Coordinates of N, CA and C in Angstrom, one line a residue:
M27 N 109.7 113.4 81.9 CA 109.0 112.2 81.7 C 108.8 111.5 83.0
T28 N 107.6 111.0 83.3 CA 107.3 110.3 84.5 C 107.3 108.9 84.2
T29 N 108.0 108.1 85.1 CA 108.1 106.7 84.9 C 107.1 106.1 85.9
L30 N 106.3 105.2 85.4 CA 105.3 104.5 86.3 C 105.7 103.2 86.7
A31 N 105.3 102.7 87.9 CA 105.5 101.4 88.4 C 104.2 100.7 88.6
Q32 N 104.1 99.4 88.6 CA 102.9 98.7 88.9 C 102.6 98.7 90.4
P33 N 101.3 98.8 90.8 CA 101.0 98.7 92.2 C 101.3 97.3 92.7
P34 N 101.6 97.1 94.0 CA 101.8 95.8 94.5 C 100.6 94.9 94.5
N35 N 100.7 93.6 94.5 CA 99.6 92.7 94.4 C 98.6 93.1 95.6
G36 N 97.3 93.2 95.2 CA 96.3 93.4 96.2 C 96.1 94.9 96.6
A37 N 96.9 95.8 96.0 CA 96.8 97.2 96.3 C 95.6 97.8 95.6
T38 N 94.9 98.7 96.3 CA 93.7 99.3 95.7 C 94.1 100.5 94.8
E39 N 95.3 101.0 94.9 CA 95.6 102.1 94.0 C 95.9 101.6 92.6
T40 N 95.7 102.5 91.6 CA 96.0 102.2 90.2 C 97.5 102.5 89.9
A41 N 97.9 102.0 88.8 CA 99.3 102.2 88.4 C 99.7 103.6 88.2
E42 N 98.7 104.5 87.9 CA 98.9 105.9 87.7 C 99.3 106.6 89.0
T43 N 99.0 106.0 90.2 CA 99.3 106.6 91.4 C 100.7 106.4 91.9
F44 N 101.4 105.4 91.2 CA 102.8 105.1 91.5 C 103.7 105.7 90.4
K45 N 104.4 106.7 90.8 CA 105.3 107.3 89.8 C 106.7 107.5 90.4
M46 N 107.6 107.8 89.6 CA 109.0 108.2 90.2 C 108.8 109.5 91.0
I47 N 109.4 109.5 92.2 CA 109.2 110.7 93.1 C 110.5 111.5 93.3
P48 N 111.2 111.9 92.3 CA 112.4 112.6 92.5 C 112.2 114.0 93.0
L49 N 111.1 114.6 92.7 CA 110.8 116.0 93.2 C 110.5 116.0 94.7
E50 N 110.2 114.9 95.2 CA 109.9 114.8 96.7 C 111.1 114.7 97.5
I51 N 112.3 114.4 96.9 CA 113.5 114.3 97.7 C 114.0 115.6 98.2
D52 N 114.3 115.7 99.5 CA 114.8 116.9 100.1 C 116.3 116.7 100.2
K53 N 117.0 117.3 99.2 CA 118.5 117.2 99.1 C 119.2 117.7 100.4
S54 N 118.6 118.6 101.1 CA 119.3 119.1 102.4 C 119.2 118.0 103.5
E55 N 118.4 117.0 103.3 CA 118.2 115.9 104.3 C 118.9 114.6 103.8
C56 N 119.7 114.7 102.7 CA 120.4 113.5 102.2 C 121.9 113.6 102.6
Y57 N 122.4 112.4 103.0 CA 123.8 112.3 103.3 C 124.3 110.9 103.1
A58 N 125.6 110.8 103.0 CA 126.2 109.4 102.9 C 127.3 109.3 103.9
K59 N 127.6 108.1 104.4 CA 128.7 107.8 105.2 C 129.6 106.8 104.5
N60 N 130.9 107.1 104.5 CA 131.9 106.3 103.8 C 131.8 106.5 102.3
E61 N 131.5 107.7 101.9 CA 131.3 108.0 100.4 C 132.6 108.5 99.9
N62 N 133.0 108.1 98.7 CA 134.2 108.6 98.0 C 133.8 110.1 97.6
P63 N 134.7 111.0 98.0 CA 134.3 112.4 97.6 C 134.3 112.7 96.1
N64 N 135.0 111.9 95.3 CA 134.9 112.1 93.9 C 133.7 111.5 93.2
Y65 N 132.9 110.7 94.0 CA 131.7 110.0 93.5 C 130.6 110.2 94.6
P66 N 130.1 111.4 94.8 CA 129.2 111.7 95.9 C 127.8 111.1 95.6
M67 N 127.0 111.0 96.7 CA 125.7 110.5 96.6 C 124.8 111.3 95.7
S68 N 125.0 112.6 95.6 CA 124.2 113.5 94.7 C 124.2 113.0 93.3
N69 N 125.3 112.3 92.9 CA 125.4 111.8 91.5 C 124.3 110.8 91.2
L70 N 123.7 110.1 92.2 CA 122.7 109.1 92.0 C 121.5 109.6 91.4
F71 N 121.2 110.9 91.5 CA 120.0 111.5 91.1 C 120.1 112.3 89.8
I72 N 121.3 112.2 89.2 CA 121.6 113.0 87.9 C 121.1 112.3 86.7
G73 N 121.2 110.9 86.7 CA 120.7 110.2 85.5 C 121.8 109.6 84.7
D74 N 123.1 109.8 85.1 CA 124.2 109.3 84.3 C 124.9 108.2 85.2
T75 N 124.8 106.9 84.8 CA 125.4 105.9 85.7 C 126.9 105.9 85.7
R76 N 127.5 106.6 84.8 CA 129.0 106.7 84.8 C 129.5 107.6 85.9
L77 N 128.7 108.5 86.4 CA 129.1 109.3 87.6 C 128.9 108.5 88.8
G78 N 127.7 108.2 89.2 CA 127.3 107.3 90.3 C 127.9 107.7 91.6
C79 N 127.8 106.8 92.6 CA 128.2 107.0 94.0 C 129.1 105.8 94.3
K80 N 130.2 106.0 94.9 CA 131.1 104.9 95.4 C 131.4 105.0 96.9
S81 N 131.6 103.9 97.5 CA 132.1 103.9 98.9 C 133.5 104.2 98.8
D82 N 134.1 104.5 100.0 CA 135.5 105.0 100.1 C 136.5 104.0 100.6
A83 N 136.4 103.7 101.9 CA 137.4 102.8 102.5 C 137.2 101.3 102.4
D84 N 135.9 100.9 102.2 CA 135.6 99.5 102.0 C 134.3 99.4 101.2
E85 N 133.7 98.2 101.2 CA 132.5 98.0 100.4 C 131.2 98.5 101.0
Q86 N 131.3 98.9 102.3 CA 130.1 99.4 103.0 C 129.8 100.9 102.8
I87 N 128.6 101.2 102.6 CA 128.2 102.6 102.5 C 126.8 102.8 103.0
I88 N 126.5 103.9 103.7 CA 125.2 104.3 104.1 C 124.7 105.5 103.3
L89 N 123.6 105.4 102.8 CA 122.9 106.5 102.0 C 121.6 106.8 102.7
H90 N 121.5 108.1 103.1 CA 120.3 108.5 103.8 C 119.5 109.5 102.9
V91 N 118.3 109.2 102.5 CA 117.5 110.0 101.6 C 116.3 110.5 102.4
G92 N 116.2 111.8 102.5 CA 115.0 112.5 103.1 C 114.0 113.0 102.1
F93 N 112.8 112.9 102.4 CA 111.7 113.4 101.5 C 111.1 114.7 102.0
Q94 N 110.6 115.5 101.1 CA 110.1 116.8 101.5 C 108.8 116.7 102.3
E95 N 108.1 115.6 102.1 CA 106.8 115.3 102.8 C 106.7 113.8 102.9
F96 N 105.8 113.3 103.7 CA 105.6 111.9 103.8 C 105.1 111.3 102.5
V97 N 105.7 110.2 102.2 CA 105.4 109.5 100.9 C 105.1 108.0 101.2
K98 N 104.4 107.4 100.3 CA 104.2 105.9 100.3 C 105.2 105.4 99.2
V99 N 106.1 104.5 99.5 CA 107.1 104.0 98.6 C 106.7 102.6 98.2
H100 N 106.6 102.4 96.9 CA 106.2 101.1 96.4 C 107.4 100.2 96.0
S101 N 108.4 100.9 95.4 CA 109.5 100.1 94.9 C 110.7 101.1 94.8
I102 N 111.9 100.4 94.7 CA 113.2 101.2 94.5 C 113.9 100.6 93.3
K103 N 114.5 101.4 92.4 CA 115.3 101.0 91.3 C 116.7 101.3 91.6
F104 N 117.5 100.3 91.7 CA 119.0 100.5 91.8 C 119.6 100.2 90.5
T105 N 120.5 101.0 90.0 CA 121.1 100.8 88.7 C 122.6 100.6 88.9
H106 N 123.2 99.7 88.1 CA 124.7 99.5 88.3 C 125.5 100.7 87.8
F107 N 126.7 100.8 88.3 CA 127.6 101.9 88.1 C 128.3 101.7 86.8
N108 N 128.6 102.8 86.1 CA 129.4 102.8 84.9 C 129.0 101.8 83.8
L109 N 127.6 101.8 83.6 CA 127.1 100.9 82.5 C 127.3 99.4 82.8
G110 N 127.6 99.1 84.0 CA 127.9 97.7 84.3 C 129.2 97.2 84.0
L111 N 130.2 98.0 83.6 CA 131.5 97.6 83.2 C 132.4 97.2 84.4
D112 N 131.9 97.5 85.6 CA 132.7 97.1 86.8 C 131.8 96.2 87.7
P113 N 131.4 95.0 87.3 CA 130.4 94.2 88.0 C 130.8 93.9 89.4
E114 N 132.1 93.8 89.7 CA 132.5 93.5 91.1 C 132.1 94.6 92.1
L115 N 131.8 95.8 91.6 CA 131.4 96.9 92.5 C 129.9 96.9 92.8
N116 N 129.1 96.0 92.1 CA 127.7 96.0 92.3 C 127.3 95.5 93.8
P117 N 126.5 96.3 94.4 CA 126.0 95.8 95.8 C 125.2 94.5 95.7
T118 N 125.3 93.7 96.7 CA 124.5 92.5 96.7 C 123.5 92.6 97.9
T119 N 124.0 92.8 99.1 CA 123.1 92.9 100.2 C 122.8 94.3 100.6
I120 N 121.5 94.7 100.5 CA 121.0 96.1 100.9 C 120.0 96.0 102.0
K121 N 120.2 96.8 103.0 CA 119.3 96.8 104.1 C 118.6 98.2 104.1
L122 N 117.3 98.3 104.2 CA 116.6 99.5 104.2 C 116.0 99.8 105.6
Y123 N 116.1 101.0 106.1 CA 115.5 101.5 107.3 C 114.7 102.7 107.1
V124 N 113.4 102.6 107.6 CA 112.5 103.7 107.4 C 112.5 104.6 108.6
N125 N 112.5 105.9 108.3 CA 112.4 107.0 109.3 C 113.4 106.8 110.5
R126 N 114.6 106.5 110.1 CA 115.7 106.4 111.1 C 116.7 107.4 110.7
D127 N 116.8 108.4 111.5 CA 117.8 109.5 111.2 C 119.1 109.2 112.0
S128 N 120.2 109.7 111.4 CA 121.5 109.6 112.1 C 122.0 108.2 112.3
M129 N 121.8 107.3 111.4 CA 122.3 105.9 111.6 C 123.8 105.8 111.2
G130 N 124.5 105.1 112.1 CA 125.9 104.8 111.8 C 126.0 103.3 111.5
F131 N 127.2 102.9 111.2 CA 127.5 101.5 110.8 C 127.1 100.5 111.9
E132 N 127.4 100.9 113.2 CA 127.1 100.1 114.3 C 125.6 99.9 114.5
D133 N 124.8 101.0 114.2 CA 123.4 100.9 114.2 C 122.8 99.9 113.2
C134 N 123.5 99.7 112.1 CA 123.0 98.8 111.1 C 123.2 97.4 111.6
D135 N 124.1 97.1 112.5 CA 124.3 95.8 113.0 C 123.3 95.5 114.2
D136 N 122.9 96.6 114.9 CA 122.1 96.5 116.1 C 120.6 96.6 115.8
V137 N 120.2 97.2 114.7 CA 118.8 97.5 114.5 C 118.3 96.6 113.3
D138 N 117.1 96.0 113.5 CA 116.6 95.2 112.5 C 116.1 96.1 111.3
P139 N 116.5 95.7 110.1 CA 116.1 96.5 108.9 C 114.6 96.4 108.7
T140 N 114.0 97.4 108.1 CA 112.6 97.4 107.6 C 112.5 96.3 106.5
Q141 N 113.5 96.2 105.7 CA 113.5 95.2 104.6 C 114.9 95.0 104.2
E142 N 115.3 93.7 103.9 CA 116.6 93.4 103.3 C 116.4 92.9 101.9
I143 N 117.3 93.3 101.0 CA 117.2 93.0 99.6 C 118.5 92.4 99.2
E144 N 118.4 91.3 98.4 CA 119.6 90.6 97.8 C 119.5 91.0 96.3
L145 N 120.5 91.7 95.8 CA 120.5 92.1 94.4 C 121.4 91.2 93.6
T146 N 121.0 91.1 92.3 CA 121.8 90.4 91.3 C 122.2 91.3 90.2
A147 N 123.1 90.9 89.4 CA 123.5 91.8 88.2 C 122.3 92.1 87.4
E148 N 121.3 91.1 87.3 CA 120.1 91.4 86.5 C 119.2 92.4 87.1
N149 N 119.1 92.5 88.4 CA 118.3 93.5 89.1 C 118.9 94.9 88.8
L150 N 120.2 95.0 88.6 CA 120.8 96.3 88.5 C 120.9 96.8 87.1
A151 N 120.6 96.0 86.1 CA 120.6 96.5 84.7 C 119.6 97.6 84.5
E152 N 120.0 98.5 83.5 CA 119.2 99.7 83.3 C 117.7 99.4 82.9
G153 N 117.5 98.3 82.2 CA 116.1 98.0 81.8 C 115.3 97.1 82.8
A154 N 116.0 96.8 83.9 CA 115.3 95.9 84.8 C 114.2 96.6 85.6
A155 N 113.3 95.8 86.1 CA 112.2 96.3 86.9 C 112.7 96.8 88.2
S156 N 111.9 97.7 88.8 CA 112.3 98.2 90.2 C 112.0 97.1 91.2
V157 N 112.7 97.1 92.3 CA 112.6 96.1 93.4 C 111.4 96.4 94.2
P158 N 110.4 95.6 94.3 CA 109.2 95.8 95.1 C 109.5 95.8 96.6
L159 N 108.9 96.7 97.3 CA 109.1 96.7 98.8 C 107.9 96.1 99.5
K160 N 108.1 95.8 100.8 CA 107.0 95.4 101.6 C 106.1 96.6 101.8
Y161 N 105.1 96.7 101.0 CA 104.3 97.9 100.9 C 103.7 98.4 102.2
V162 N 103.3 97.5 103.0 CA 102.7 97.9 104.3 C 103.7 98.6 105.2
K163 N 105.0 98.3 105.0 CA 106.0 98.9 105.9 C 106.5 100.2 105.3
F164 N 106.1 100.6 104.2 CA 106.6 101.8 103.5 C 105.4 102.8 103.2
Q165 N 104.5 102.9 104.2 CA 103.2 103.7 104.0 C 103.4 105.1 104.3
R166 N 104.2 105.5 105.3 CA 104.4 106.8 105.8 C 105.9 107.1 106.0
V167 N 106.5 107.4 104.9 CA 108.0 107.4 104.9 C 108.4 108.9 104.8
K168 N 109.2 109.3 105.7 CA 109.8 110.7 105.6 C 111.3 110.6 105.2
S169 N 111.9 109.4 105.5 CA 113.3 109.1 105.1 C 113.5 107.6 105.0
I170 N 114.5 107.3 104.1 CA 114.9 105.9 104.0 C 116.5 105.9 104.1
T171 N 117.0 105.1 105.0 CA 118.4 104.9 105.1 C 118.7 103.5 104.4
I172 N 119.7 103.6 103.4 CA 120.1 102.4 102.6 C 121.5 102.0 103.1
F173 N 121.6 100.8 103.6 CA 122.9 100.3 104.0 C 123.4 99.3 103.0
V174 N 124.4 99.5 102.3 CA 125.0 98.6 101.4 C 126.0 97.8 102.2
E175 N 125.7 96.5 102.5 CA 126.5 95.7 103.4 C 127.7 95.1 102.7
D176 N 127.4 94.6 101.5 CA 128.5 93.9 100.7 C 128.3 94.0 99.2
N177 N 129.2 93.5 98.5 CA 129.1 93.6 97.0 C 129.5 92.3 96.3
M178 N 129.8 92.3 95.1 CA 130.1 91.1 94.3 C 131.6 90.9 94.2
G179 N 132.4 91.3 95.2 CA 133.8 91.0 95.3 C 134.7 92.2 95.2
G180 N 134.3 93.4 95.0 CA 135.2 94.5 94.8 C 135.6 95.1 96.2
D181 N 136.7 95.9 96.1 CA 137.2 96.6 97.3 C 136.2 97.7 97.8
V182 N 135.5 98.3 96.9 CA 134.5 99.3 97.2 C 133.2 98.9 96.5
S183 N 132.1 99.6 96.9 CA 130.8 99.4 96.2 C 130.4 100.6 95.5
A184 N 129.6 100.5 94.4 CA 129.2 101.6 93.6 C 127.8 101.4 93.1
L185 N 127.0 102.4 93.0 CA 125.7 102.5 92.4 C 125.7 103.6 91.3
G186 N 125.0 103.3 90.2 CA 125.0 104.3 89.2 C 123.8 105.3 89.3
M187 N 122.7 104.8 89.7 CA 121.5 105.6 89.8 C 120.5 105.0 90.9
L188 N 119.7 105.8 91.4 CA 118.7 105.4 92.5 C 117.4 106.1 92.2
K189 N 116.3 105.4 92.1 CA 115.0 105.9 91.8 C 114.0 105.3 92.8
F190 N 113.1 106.2 93.3 CA 112.1 105.7 94.2 C 110.7 105.8 93.4
F191 N 109.9 104.8 93.6 CA 108.5 104.9 93.0 C 107.5 104.8 94.1
G192 N 106.6 105.7 94.1 CA 105.6 105.8 95.1 C 104.7 107.1 94.8
R193 N 104.2 107.6 95.9 CA 103.4 108.8 95.8 C 103.4 109.6 97.1
P194 N 103.2 110.9 97.1 CA 103.1 111.6 98.3 C 101.8 111.3 99.0
I195 N 101.8 111.4 100.3 CA 100.6 111.3 101.1 C 100.0 112.7 101.3
A196 N 98.7 112.8 101.0 CA 98.1 114.1 101.1 C 98.1 114.5 102.6
T197 N 98.8 115.6 102.8 CA 98.9 116.2 104.2 C 98.7 117.7 104.0
T198 N 98.4 118.4 105.1 CA 98.3 119.8 105.1 C 99.5 120.5 105.6
D199 N 100.1 121.4 104.8 CA 101.3 122.1 105.2 C 100.8 123.3 106.0
V200 N 101.0 123.2 107.3 CA 100.5 124.3 108.2 C 101.3 125.6 108.0
S201 N 102.5 125.5 107.5 CA 103.3 126.7 107.3 C 102.7 127.6 106.2
K202 N 101.8 127.1 105.3 CA 101.2 127.8 104.2 C 99.8 128.4 104.6
I203 N 99.3 128.1 105.8 CA 98.0 128.6 106.2 C 98.2 130.0 106.6
K204 N 97.4 130.9 106.0 CA 97.4 132.3 106.3 C 96.5 132.6 107.5
K205 N 97.0 133.5 108.3 CA 96.2 133.9 109.5 C 95.1 134.9 109.0
S206 N 93.9 134.7 109.4 CA 92.8 135.6 109.0 C 92.6 136.7 110.1
G207 N 92.1 137.8 109.7 CA 91.8 138.9 110.6 C 92.7 139.9 110.7

């Protein structure tokens, strides 16, 4: 089932062009820093919020998501962990960085984010709308680094699910061009 999102205000594309883009995620280009090994980042894409992803040593975690091709990202849906039964683990401050590989925690302090998001418990509910992004800054995305800076008071942070809404950018894959002659 494809989940559709509404285009941002003033966008020329129709709602049909914005869909969930899980198939565009390149799992070999995804990693997390300070992740609990029992709750790895890969759980975010399974669809069961009881599994989810947790930070390990403290409330901060870095999640890096690579895409198979360039995409336009319209919005992101963050879902609370464990059906919302542990609200203190919910992230509050999220910083997004576009096309920044190999970011560490010190980089998150030194580099201005592409966008900063303040989440509430309502934003994280399963039926809540996705969080709209500054669309002009997410036009040609090969990767997004998500920095969870803090949470609602827990020792660690946790997310149940992560979904991206957008569409691929039409490009030519030169590796598939056959040599003639």
